[in-house]
Coordinates of C-alpha atoms in Angstrom, one line a residue:
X1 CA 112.9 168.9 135.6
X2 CA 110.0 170.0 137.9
X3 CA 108.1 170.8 134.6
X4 CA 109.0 167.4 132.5
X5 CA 107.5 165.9 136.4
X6 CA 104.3 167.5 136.2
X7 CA 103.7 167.6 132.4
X8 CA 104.2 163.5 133.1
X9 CA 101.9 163.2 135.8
X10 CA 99.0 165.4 134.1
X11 CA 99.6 163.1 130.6
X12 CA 99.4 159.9 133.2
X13 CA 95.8 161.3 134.4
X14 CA 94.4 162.5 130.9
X15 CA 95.7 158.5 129.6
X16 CA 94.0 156.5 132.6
X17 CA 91.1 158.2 131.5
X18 CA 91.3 157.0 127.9
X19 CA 92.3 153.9 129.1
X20 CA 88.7 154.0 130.9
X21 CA 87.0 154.7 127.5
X22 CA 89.2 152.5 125.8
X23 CA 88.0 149.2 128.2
X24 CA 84.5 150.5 128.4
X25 CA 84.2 150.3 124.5
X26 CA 86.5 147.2 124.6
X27 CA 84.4 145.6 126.8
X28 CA 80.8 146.2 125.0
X29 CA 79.4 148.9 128.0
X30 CA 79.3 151.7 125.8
X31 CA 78.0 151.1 122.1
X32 CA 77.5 152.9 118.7
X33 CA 74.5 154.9 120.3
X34 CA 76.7 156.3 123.2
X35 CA 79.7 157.1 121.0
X36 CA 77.3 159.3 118.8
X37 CA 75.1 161.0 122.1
X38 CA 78.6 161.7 123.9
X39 CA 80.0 163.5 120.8
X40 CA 76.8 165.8 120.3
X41 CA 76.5 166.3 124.3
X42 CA 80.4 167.8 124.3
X43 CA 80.3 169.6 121.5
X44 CA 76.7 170.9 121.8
X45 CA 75.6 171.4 125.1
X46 CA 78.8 171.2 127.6
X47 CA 81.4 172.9 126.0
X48 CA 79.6 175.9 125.2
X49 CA 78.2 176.4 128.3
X50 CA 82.3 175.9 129.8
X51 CA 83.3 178.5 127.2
X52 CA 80.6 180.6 128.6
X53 CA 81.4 181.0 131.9
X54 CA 84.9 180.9 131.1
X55 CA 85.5 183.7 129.0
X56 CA 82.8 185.9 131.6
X57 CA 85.1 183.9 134.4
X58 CA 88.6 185.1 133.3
X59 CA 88.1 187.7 130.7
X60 CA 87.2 191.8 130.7
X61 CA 87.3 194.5 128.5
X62 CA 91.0 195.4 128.6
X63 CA 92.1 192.0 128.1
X64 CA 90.1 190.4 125.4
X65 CA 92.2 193.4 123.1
X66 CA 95.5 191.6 124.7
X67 CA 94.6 188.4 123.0
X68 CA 94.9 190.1 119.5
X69 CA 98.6 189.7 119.8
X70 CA 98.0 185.9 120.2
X71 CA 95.9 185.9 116.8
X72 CA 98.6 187.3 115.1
X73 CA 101.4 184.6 115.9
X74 CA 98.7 181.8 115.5
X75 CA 97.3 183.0 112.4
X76 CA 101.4 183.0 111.3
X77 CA 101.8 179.9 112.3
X78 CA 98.9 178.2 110.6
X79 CA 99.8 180.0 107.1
X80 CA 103.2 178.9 107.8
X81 CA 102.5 175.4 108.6
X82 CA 100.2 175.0 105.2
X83 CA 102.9 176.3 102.9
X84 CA 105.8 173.8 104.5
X85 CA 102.8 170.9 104.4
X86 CA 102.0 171.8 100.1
X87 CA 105.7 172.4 99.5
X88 CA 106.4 168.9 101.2
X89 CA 103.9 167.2 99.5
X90 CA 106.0 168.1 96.2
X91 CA 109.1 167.1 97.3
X92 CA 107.8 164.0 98.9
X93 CA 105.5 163.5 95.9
X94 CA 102.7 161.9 98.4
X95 CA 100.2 160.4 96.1
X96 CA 96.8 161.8 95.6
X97 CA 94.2 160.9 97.8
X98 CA 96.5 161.3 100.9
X99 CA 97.9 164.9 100.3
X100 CA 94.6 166.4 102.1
X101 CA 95.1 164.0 104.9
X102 CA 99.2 165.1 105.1
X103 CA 98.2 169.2 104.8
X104 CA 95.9 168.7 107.4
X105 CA 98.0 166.8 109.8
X106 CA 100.6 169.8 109.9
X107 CA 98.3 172.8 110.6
X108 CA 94.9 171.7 112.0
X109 CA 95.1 170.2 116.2
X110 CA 92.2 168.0 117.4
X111 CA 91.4 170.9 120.1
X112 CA 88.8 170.0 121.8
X113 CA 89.3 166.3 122.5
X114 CA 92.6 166.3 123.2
X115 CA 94.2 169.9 123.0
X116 CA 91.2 170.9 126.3
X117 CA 91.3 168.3 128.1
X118 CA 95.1 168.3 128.0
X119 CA 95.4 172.6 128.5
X120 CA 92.9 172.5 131.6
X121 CA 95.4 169.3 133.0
X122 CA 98.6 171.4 132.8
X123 CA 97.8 174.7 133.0
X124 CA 93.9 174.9 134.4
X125 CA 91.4 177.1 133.4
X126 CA 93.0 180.3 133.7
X127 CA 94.4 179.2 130.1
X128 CA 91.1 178.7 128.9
X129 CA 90.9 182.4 127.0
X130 CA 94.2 181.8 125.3
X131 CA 93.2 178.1 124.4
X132 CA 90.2 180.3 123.0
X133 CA 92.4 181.8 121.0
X134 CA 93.9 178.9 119.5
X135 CA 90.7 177.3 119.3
X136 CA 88.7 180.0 117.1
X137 CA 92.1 180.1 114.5
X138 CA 92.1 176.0 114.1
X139 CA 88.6 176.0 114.0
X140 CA 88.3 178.9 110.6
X141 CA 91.6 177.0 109.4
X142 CA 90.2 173.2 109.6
X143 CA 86.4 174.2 107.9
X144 CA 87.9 177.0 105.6
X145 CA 91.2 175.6 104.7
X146 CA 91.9 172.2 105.5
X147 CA 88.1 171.2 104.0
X148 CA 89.2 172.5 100.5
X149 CA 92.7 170.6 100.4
X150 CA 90.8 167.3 101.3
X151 CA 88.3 168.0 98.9
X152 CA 90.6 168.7 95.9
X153 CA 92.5 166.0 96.7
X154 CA 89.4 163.4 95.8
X155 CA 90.9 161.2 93.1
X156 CA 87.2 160.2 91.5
X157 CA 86.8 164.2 91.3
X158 CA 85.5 165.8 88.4
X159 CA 87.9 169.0 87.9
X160 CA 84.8 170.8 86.3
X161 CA 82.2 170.2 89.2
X162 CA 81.4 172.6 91.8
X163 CA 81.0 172.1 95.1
X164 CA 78.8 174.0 97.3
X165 CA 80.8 175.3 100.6
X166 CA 78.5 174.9 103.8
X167 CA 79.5 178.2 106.0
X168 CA 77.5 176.9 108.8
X169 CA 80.1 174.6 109.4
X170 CA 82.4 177.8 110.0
X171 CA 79.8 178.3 113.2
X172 CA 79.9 175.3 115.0
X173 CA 78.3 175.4 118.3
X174 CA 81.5 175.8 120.9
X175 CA 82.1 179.0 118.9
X176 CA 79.0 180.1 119.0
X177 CA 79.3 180.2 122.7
X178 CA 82.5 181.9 122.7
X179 CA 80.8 185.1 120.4
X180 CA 77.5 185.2 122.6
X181 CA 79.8 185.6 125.7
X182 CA 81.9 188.3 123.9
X183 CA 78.3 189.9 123.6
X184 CA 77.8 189.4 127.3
X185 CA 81.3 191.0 127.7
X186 CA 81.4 193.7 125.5
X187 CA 78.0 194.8 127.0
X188 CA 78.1 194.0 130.2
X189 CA 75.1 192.2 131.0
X190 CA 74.7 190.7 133.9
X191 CA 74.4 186.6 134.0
X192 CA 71.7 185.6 136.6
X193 CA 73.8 183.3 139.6
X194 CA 72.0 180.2 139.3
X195 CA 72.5 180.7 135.2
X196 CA 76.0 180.8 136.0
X197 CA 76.2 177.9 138.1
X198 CA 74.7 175.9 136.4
X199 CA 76.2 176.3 133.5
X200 CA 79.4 175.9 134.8
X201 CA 78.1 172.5 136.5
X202 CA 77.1 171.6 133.1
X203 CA 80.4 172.4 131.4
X204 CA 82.4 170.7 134.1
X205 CA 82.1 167.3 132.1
X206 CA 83.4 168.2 129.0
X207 CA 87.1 167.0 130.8
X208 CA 86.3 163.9 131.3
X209 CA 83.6 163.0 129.0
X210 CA 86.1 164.2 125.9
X211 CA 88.8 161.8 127.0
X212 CA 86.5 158.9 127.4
X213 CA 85.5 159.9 124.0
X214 CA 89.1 159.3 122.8
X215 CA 89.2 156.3 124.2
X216 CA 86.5 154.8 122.5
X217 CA 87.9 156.4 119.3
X218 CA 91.1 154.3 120.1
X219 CA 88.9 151.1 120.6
X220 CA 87.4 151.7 117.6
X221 CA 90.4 152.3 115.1
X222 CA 92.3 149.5 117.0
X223 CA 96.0 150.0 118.3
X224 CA 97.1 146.7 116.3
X225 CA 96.3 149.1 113.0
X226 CA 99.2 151.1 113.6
X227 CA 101.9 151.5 111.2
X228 CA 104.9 154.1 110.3
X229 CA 105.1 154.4 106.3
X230 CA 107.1 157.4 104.8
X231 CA 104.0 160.0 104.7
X232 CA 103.3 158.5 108.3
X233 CA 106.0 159.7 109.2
X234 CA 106.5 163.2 108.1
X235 CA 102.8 163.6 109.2
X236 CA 103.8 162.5 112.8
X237 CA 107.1 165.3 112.2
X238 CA 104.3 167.9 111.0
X239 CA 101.8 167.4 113.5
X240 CA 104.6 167.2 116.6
X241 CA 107.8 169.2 115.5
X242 CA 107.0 171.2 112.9
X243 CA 104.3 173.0 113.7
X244 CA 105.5 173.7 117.6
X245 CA 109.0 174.9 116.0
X246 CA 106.9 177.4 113.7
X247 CA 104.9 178.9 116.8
X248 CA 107.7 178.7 118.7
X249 CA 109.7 180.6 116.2
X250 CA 106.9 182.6 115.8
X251 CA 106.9 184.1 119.1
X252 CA 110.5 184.5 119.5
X253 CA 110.5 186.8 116.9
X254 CA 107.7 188.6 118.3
X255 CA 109.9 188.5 121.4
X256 CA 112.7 189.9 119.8
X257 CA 110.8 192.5 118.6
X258 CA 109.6 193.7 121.4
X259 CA 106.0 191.9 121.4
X260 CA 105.8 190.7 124.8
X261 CA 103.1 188.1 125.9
X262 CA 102.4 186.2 129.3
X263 CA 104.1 182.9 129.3
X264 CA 100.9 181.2 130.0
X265 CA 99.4 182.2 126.4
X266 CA 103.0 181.1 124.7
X267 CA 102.7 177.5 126.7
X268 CA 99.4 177.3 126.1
X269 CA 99.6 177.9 122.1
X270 CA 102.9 175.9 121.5
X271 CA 101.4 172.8 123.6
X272 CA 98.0 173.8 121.1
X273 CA 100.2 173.3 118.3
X274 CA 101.1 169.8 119.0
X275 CA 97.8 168.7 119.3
X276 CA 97.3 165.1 118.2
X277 CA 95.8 164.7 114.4
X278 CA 92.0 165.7 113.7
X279 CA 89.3 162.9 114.9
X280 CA 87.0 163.9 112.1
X281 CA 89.8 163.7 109.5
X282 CA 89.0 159.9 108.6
X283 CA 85.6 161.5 107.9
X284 CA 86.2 163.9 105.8
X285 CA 88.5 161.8 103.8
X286 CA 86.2 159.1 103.3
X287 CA 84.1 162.0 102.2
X288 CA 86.0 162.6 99.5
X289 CA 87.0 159.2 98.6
X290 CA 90.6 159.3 100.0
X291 CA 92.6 157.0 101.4
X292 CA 91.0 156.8 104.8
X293 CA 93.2 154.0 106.4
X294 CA 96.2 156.3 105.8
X295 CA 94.3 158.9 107.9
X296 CA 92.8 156.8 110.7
X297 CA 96.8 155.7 111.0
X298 CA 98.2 158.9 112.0
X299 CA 95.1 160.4 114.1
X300 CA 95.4 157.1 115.9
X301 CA 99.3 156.9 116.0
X302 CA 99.4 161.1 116.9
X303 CA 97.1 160.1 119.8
X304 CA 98.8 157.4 120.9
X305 CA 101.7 159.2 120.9
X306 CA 100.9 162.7 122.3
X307 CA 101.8 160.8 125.6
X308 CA 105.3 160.7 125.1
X309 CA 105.8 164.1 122.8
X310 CA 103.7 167.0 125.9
X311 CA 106.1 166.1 129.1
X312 CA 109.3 166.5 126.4
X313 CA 107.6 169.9 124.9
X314 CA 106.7 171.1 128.6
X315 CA 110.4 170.5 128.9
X316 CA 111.3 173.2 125.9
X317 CA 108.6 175.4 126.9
X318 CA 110.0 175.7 130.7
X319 CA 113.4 177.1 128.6
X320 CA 111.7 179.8 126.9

């Protein structure tokens, strides 16, 4: 119970937050401009710079090899997760043009908006190098993975045309971070104090300034839009009870085998795993010409309802 209690009171912070961005979009005090400047300062500048210091904060030698272990059941679950997404989309028969949207919504987690924010609420930093962990697999998954099952599910596709993959976008600058600091680690070269500091001044916003970030994402898609259709709703199932049962299962069998692994790394990847829906997904859709108000609905209605799914999985994860 003391768990469910404070899983409910960190959810209550990370939503008055939102509820800040939500109003200030609502209310015209933060426009198209600042929506596009907040994005690139997050994902540019601040969180690399948290990552940084993190990993140099909370990492050494001997247990950076630890964190291999957590690779191995999040890499399971993410190949697990894509093969019960495809097979459903069979079963289902979800129409082309949404299958990308569905796939996605099962293995990939909108980390860094929501998945930080949230991890650093409930558990603090000292989670930050297994939210790492979690963070570099999603991250390969969504641009190596989840881009090529949105873009063969374009209906105005020509089956004969070739499209050129863009690696970079396997690089993106939060993970570029997290490699120079294994550099830094593996090395050991000394950070300057005052680099450090401020750095980790600079990083101390990506909290806050990612949640008011979801806000104005909410503002923008509009809660009225919200609807629960059949492929809604196994998404919604995907995104919040499949793809915690897999890495849940996942790790028991580890368990059972005689892997063992700190319960703050197994809280910190199941809660990962439950992540809200992709905010770049409506994106990439429209990108390919598919149905993009099928997959504004479920990142808006898996963000909306992330509030009520973390204090009941903080309740499952307190029995493990």
């Amino acid at each position: 119970m003391e768990a469910f209690i404070t899983s409910l009171e960190s959810v209550v912070e990370i939503v008055l937050v939102i509820a800040l961005g939500y109003w200030l979009r609502r209310s015209g005090h933060l426009g198209d401009k600042f929506k596009g400047e907040i994005s690139f300062i997050i994902m540019k500048i601040a969180l690399p710079a948290s990552i940084f210091v993190s990993v140099l904060k909370y990492l050494n030698r001997d247990k950076l090899a630890s964190l291999s272990g957590g690779l191995v059941f999040a890499f399971a679950s993410f190949a697990a997760s894509y093969l019960l997404a495809w097979l459903l989309t069979k079963v289902l028969k979800v129409r082309k043009g949404r299958r990308g949207t569905f796939i996605n919504m099962f293995a990939n987690a909108n980390t860094i908006f929501i998945g930080l924010p949230l991890n650093m609420a409930l558990f603090g930093t000292k989670s930050l190098p297994y939210f790492l962990v979690y963070y570099v697999m999603n991250t390969v998954s969504t641009w190596a993975v989840g881009v090529f099952f949105i873009s063969s599910d374009d209906p105005t596709a020509d089956k004969s045309a070739k499209k050129d993959f863009n690696w970079r976008k396997l690089l993106p600058a939060p993970l570029v971070g997290f490699l120079v600091s294994l550099v830094f680690l593996l090395l050991a070269i000394p950070v300057p104090e005052w680099i450090n500091k401020t750095l980790d001044m600079v990083g101390g916003i990506v909290t806050p300034m990612s949640l008011i970030y979801i806000g104005i994402i909410l503002a923008d898609a509009g809660l009225k839009s919200i609807r629960f259709d059949r492929d809604t709703v196994w998404a919604l199932l995907g995104r919040f009870v499949f793809a915690p049962a897999l890495m849940i299962s996942f790790i028991l069998i580890g368990r059972s085998m005689g892997t063992t692994m700190p319960s703050l790394e197994s809280s910190t990847l199941i809660i990962q795993a439950a992540a809200p829906g992709l905010a770049v997904l409506p994106i990439l859709v429209g990108q390919s010409h598919g149905d993009v108000d099928y997959a504004t609905n479920v990142v808006t209605t898996s963000t909306v309802l992330f509030v009520v799914v973390v204090p009941i999985l903080m309740q499952v994860v307190s029995l493990l």
